[in-house]
Short mmCIF file of N, CA and C in Angstrom, two decimals:
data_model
loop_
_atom_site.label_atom_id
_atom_site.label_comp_id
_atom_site.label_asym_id
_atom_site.label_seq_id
_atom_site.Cartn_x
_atom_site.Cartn_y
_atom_site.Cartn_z
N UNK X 244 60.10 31.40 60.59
CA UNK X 244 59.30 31.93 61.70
C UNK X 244 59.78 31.31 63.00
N UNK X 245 59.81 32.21 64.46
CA UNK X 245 60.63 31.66 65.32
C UNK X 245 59.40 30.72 65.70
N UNK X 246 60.04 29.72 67.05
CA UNK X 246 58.97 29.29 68.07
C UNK X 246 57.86 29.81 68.36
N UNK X 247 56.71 29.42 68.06
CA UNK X 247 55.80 29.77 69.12
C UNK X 247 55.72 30.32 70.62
N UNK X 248 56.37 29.06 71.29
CA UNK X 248 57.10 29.35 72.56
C UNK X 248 58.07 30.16 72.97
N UNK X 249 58.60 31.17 72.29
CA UNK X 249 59.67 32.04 72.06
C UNK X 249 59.32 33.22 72.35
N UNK X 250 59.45 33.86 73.61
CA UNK X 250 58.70 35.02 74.61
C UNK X 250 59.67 35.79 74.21
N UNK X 251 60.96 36.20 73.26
CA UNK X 251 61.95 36.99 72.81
C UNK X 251 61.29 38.31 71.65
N UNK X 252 61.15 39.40 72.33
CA UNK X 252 60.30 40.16 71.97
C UNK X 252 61.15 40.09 69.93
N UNK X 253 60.30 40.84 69.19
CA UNK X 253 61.03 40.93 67.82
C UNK X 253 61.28 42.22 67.66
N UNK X 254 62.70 42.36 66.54
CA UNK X 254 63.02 44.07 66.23
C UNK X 254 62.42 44.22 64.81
N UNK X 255 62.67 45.71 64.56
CA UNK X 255 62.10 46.37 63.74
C UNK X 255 63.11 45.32 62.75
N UNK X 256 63.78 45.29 62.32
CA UNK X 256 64.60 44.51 61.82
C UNK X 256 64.08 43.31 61.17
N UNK X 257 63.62 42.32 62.13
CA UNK X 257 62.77 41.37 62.01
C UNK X 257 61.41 41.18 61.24
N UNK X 258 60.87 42.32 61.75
CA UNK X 258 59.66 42.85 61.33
C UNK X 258 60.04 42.74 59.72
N UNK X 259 60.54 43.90 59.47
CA UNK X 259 60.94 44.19 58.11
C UNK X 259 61.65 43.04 57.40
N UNK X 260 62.25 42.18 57.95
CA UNK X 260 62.63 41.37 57.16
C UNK X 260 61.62 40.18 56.56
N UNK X 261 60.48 40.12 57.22
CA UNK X 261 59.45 39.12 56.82
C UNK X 261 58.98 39.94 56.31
N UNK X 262 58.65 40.95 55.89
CA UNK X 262 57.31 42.03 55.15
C UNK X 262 57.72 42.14 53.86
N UNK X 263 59.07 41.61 53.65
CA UNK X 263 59.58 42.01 52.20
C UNK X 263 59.02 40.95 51.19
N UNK X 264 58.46 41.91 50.45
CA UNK X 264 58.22 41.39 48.79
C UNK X 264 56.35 40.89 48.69
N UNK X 265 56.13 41.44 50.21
CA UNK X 265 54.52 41.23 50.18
C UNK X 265 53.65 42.40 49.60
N UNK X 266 52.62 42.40 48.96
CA UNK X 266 51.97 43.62 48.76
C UNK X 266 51.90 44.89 49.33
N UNK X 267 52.10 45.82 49.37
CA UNK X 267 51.44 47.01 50.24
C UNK X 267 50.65 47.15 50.73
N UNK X 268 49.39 46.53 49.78
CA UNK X 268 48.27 46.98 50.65
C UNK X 268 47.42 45.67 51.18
N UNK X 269 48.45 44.41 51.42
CA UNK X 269 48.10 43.55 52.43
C UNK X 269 47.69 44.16 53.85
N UNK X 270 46.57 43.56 54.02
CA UNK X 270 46.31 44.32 55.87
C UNK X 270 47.16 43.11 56.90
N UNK X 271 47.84 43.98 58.14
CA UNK X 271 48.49 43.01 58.86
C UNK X 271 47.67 42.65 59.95
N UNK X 272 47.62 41.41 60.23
CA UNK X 272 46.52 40.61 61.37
C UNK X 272 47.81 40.44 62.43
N UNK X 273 47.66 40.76 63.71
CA UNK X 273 48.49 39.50 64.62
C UNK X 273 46.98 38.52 65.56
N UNK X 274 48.02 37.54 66.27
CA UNK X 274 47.06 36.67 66.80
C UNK X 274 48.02 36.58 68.30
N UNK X 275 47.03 36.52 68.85
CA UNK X 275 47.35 36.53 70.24
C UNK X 275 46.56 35.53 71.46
N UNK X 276 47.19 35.03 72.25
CA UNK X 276 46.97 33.88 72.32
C UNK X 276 45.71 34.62 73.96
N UNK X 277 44.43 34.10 73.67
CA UNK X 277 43.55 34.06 74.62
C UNK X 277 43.89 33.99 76.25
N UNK X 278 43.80 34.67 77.11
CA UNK X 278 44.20 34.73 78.50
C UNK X 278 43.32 33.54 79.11
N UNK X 279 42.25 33.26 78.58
CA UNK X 279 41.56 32.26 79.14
C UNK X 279 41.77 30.64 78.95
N UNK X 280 42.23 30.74 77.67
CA UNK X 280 42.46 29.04 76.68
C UNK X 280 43.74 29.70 76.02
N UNK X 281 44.94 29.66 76.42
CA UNK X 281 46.00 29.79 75.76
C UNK X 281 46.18 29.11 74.50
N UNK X 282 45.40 28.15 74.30
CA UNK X 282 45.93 27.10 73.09
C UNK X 282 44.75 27.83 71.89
N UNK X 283 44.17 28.75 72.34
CA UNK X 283 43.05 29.48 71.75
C UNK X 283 43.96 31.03 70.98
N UNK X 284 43.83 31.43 69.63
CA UNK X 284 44.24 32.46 69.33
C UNK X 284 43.30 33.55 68.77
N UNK X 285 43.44 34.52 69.48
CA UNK X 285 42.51 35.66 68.93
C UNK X 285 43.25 36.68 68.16
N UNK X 286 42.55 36.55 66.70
CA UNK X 286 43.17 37.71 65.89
C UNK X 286 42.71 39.06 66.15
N UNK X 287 43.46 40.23 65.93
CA UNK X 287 43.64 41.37 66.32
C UNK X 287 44.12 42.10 64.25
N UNK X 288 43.44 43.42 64.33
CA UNK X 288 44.21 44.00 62.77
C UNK X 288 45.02 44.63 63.80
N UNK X 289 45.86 44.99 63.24
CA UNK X 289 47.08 46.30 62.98
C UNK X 289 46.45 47.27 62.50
N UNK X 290 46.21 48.19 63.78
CA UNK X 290 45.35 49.47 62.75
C UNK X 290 46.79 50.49 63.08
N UNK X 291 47.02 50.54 63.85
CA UNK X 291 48.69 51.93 64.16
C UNK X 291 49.71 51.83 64.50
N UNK X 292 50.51 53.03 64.14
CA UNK X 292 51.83 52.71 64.36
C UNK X 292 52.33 53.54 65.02
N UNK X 293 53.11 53.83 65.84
CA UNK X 293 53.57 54.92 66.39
C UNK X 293 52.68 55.60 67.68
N UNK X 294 53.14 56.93 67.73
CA UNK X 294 51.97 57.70 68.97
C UNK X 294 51.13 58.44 67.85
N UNK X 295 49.84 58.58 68.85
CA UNK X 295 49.13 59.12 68.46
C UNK X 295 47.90 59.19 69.20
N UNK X 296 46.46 59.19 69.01
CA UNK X 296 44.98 59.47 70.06
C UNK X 296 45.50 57.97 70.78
N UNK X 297 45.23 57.95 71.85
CA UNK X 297 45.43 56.72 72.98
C UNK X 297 46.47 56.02 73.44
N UNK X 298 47.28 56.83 72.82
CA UNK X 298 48.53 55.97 72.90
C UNK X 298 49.63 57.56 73.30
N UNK X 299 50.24 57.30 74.80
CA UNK X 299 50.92 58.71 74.83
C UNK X 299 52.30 57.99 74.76
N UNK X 300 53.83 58.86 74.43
CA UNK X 300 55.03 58.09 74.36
C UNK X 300 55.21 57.83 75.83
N UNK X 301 54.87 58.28 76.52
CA UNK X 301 55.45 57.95 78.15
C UNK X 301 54.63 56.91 78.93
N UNK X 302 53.26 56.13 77.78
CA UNK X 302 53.19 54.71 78.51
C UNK X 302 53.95 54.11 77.60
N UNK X 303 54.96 54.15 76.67
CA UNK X 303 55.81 53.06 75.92
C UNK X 303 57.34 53.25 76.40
N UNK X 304 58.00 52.38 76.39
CA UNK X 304 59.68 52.19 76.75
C UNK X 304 59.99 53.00 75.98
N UNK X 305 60.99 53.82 76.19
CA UNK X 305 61.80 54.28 74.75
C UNK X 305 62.40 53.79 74.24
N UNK X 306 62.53 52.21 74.12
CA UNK X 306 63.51 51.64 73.54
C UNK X 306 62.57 50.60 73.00
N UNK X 307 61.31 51.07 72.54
CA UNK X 307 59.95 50.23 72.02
C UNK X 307 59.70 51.13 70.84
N UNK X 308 58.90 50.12 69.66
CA UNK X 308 57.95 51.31 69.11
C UNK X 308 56.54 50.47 69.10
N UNK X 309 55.95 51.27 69.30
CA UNK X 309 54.61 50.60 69.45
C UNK X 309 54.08 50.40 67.87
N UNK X 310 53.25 49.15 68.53
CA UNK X 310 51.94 48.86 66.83
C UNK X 310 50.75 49.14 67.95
N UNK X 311 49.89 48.99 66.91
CA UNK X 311 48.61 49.17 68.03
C UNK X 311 47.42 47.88 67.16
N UNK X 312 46.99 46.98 67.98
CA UNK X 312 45.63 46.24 67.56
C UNK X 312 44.62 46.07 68.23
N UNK X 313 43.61 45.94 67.50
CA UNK X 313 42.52 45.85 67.87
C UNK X 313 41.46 44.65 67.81
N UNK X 314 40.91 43.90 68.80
CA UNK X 314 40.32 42.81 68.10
C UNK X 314 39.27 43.21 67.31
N UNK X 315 39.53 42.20 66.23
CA UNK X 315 38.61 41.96 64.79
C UNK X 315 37.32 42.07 65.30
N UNK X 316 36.19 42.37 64.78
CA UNK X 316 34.88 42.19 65.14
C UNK X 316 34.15 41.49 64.12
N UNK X 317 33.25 40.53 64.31
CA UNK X 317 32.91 39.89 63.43
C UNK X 317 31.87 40.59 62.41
N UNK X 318 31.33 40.58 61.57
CA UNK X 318 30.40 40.46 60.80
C UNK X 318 28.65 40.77 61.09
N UNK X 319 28.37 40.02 62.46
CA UNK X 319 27.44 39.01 62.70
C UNK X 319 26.13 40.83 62.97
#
């Protein structure tokens, strides 16, 4: 796993190369680091991939593919 500190976006490549040999139907979490307390991480699921409702291709680079997350909501 790279740096933490390592602002070097990742490729599909990458991606796929850590996903191998994990379940399928593992759900993917990312964590993202709080705008307020950086040293603070807020998890987010992976609910999408690609375009689709909210997401048009002409707010993404074309040389991007989008995931899409959402923060987790608790329980409570």
């Amino acid at each position: 796993m790279p740096s933490p500190e390592s602002l070097e976006p990742w490729t599909v490549g990458q991606l796929r190369a850590e996903l191998v040999g994990l379940d399928d139907s593992m759900p993917v979490a990312v964590y993202v680091e709080d705008r307020a307390d950086p040293a603070v991480l807020v998890r987010q699921s992976l609910v999408g991939a690609g375009y689709g409702p909210g997401l048009d291709p002409s707010d993404v680079p074309a040389d991007e593919f989008p995931l899409v997350a959402r923060q987790s909501r608790s329980a409570d």
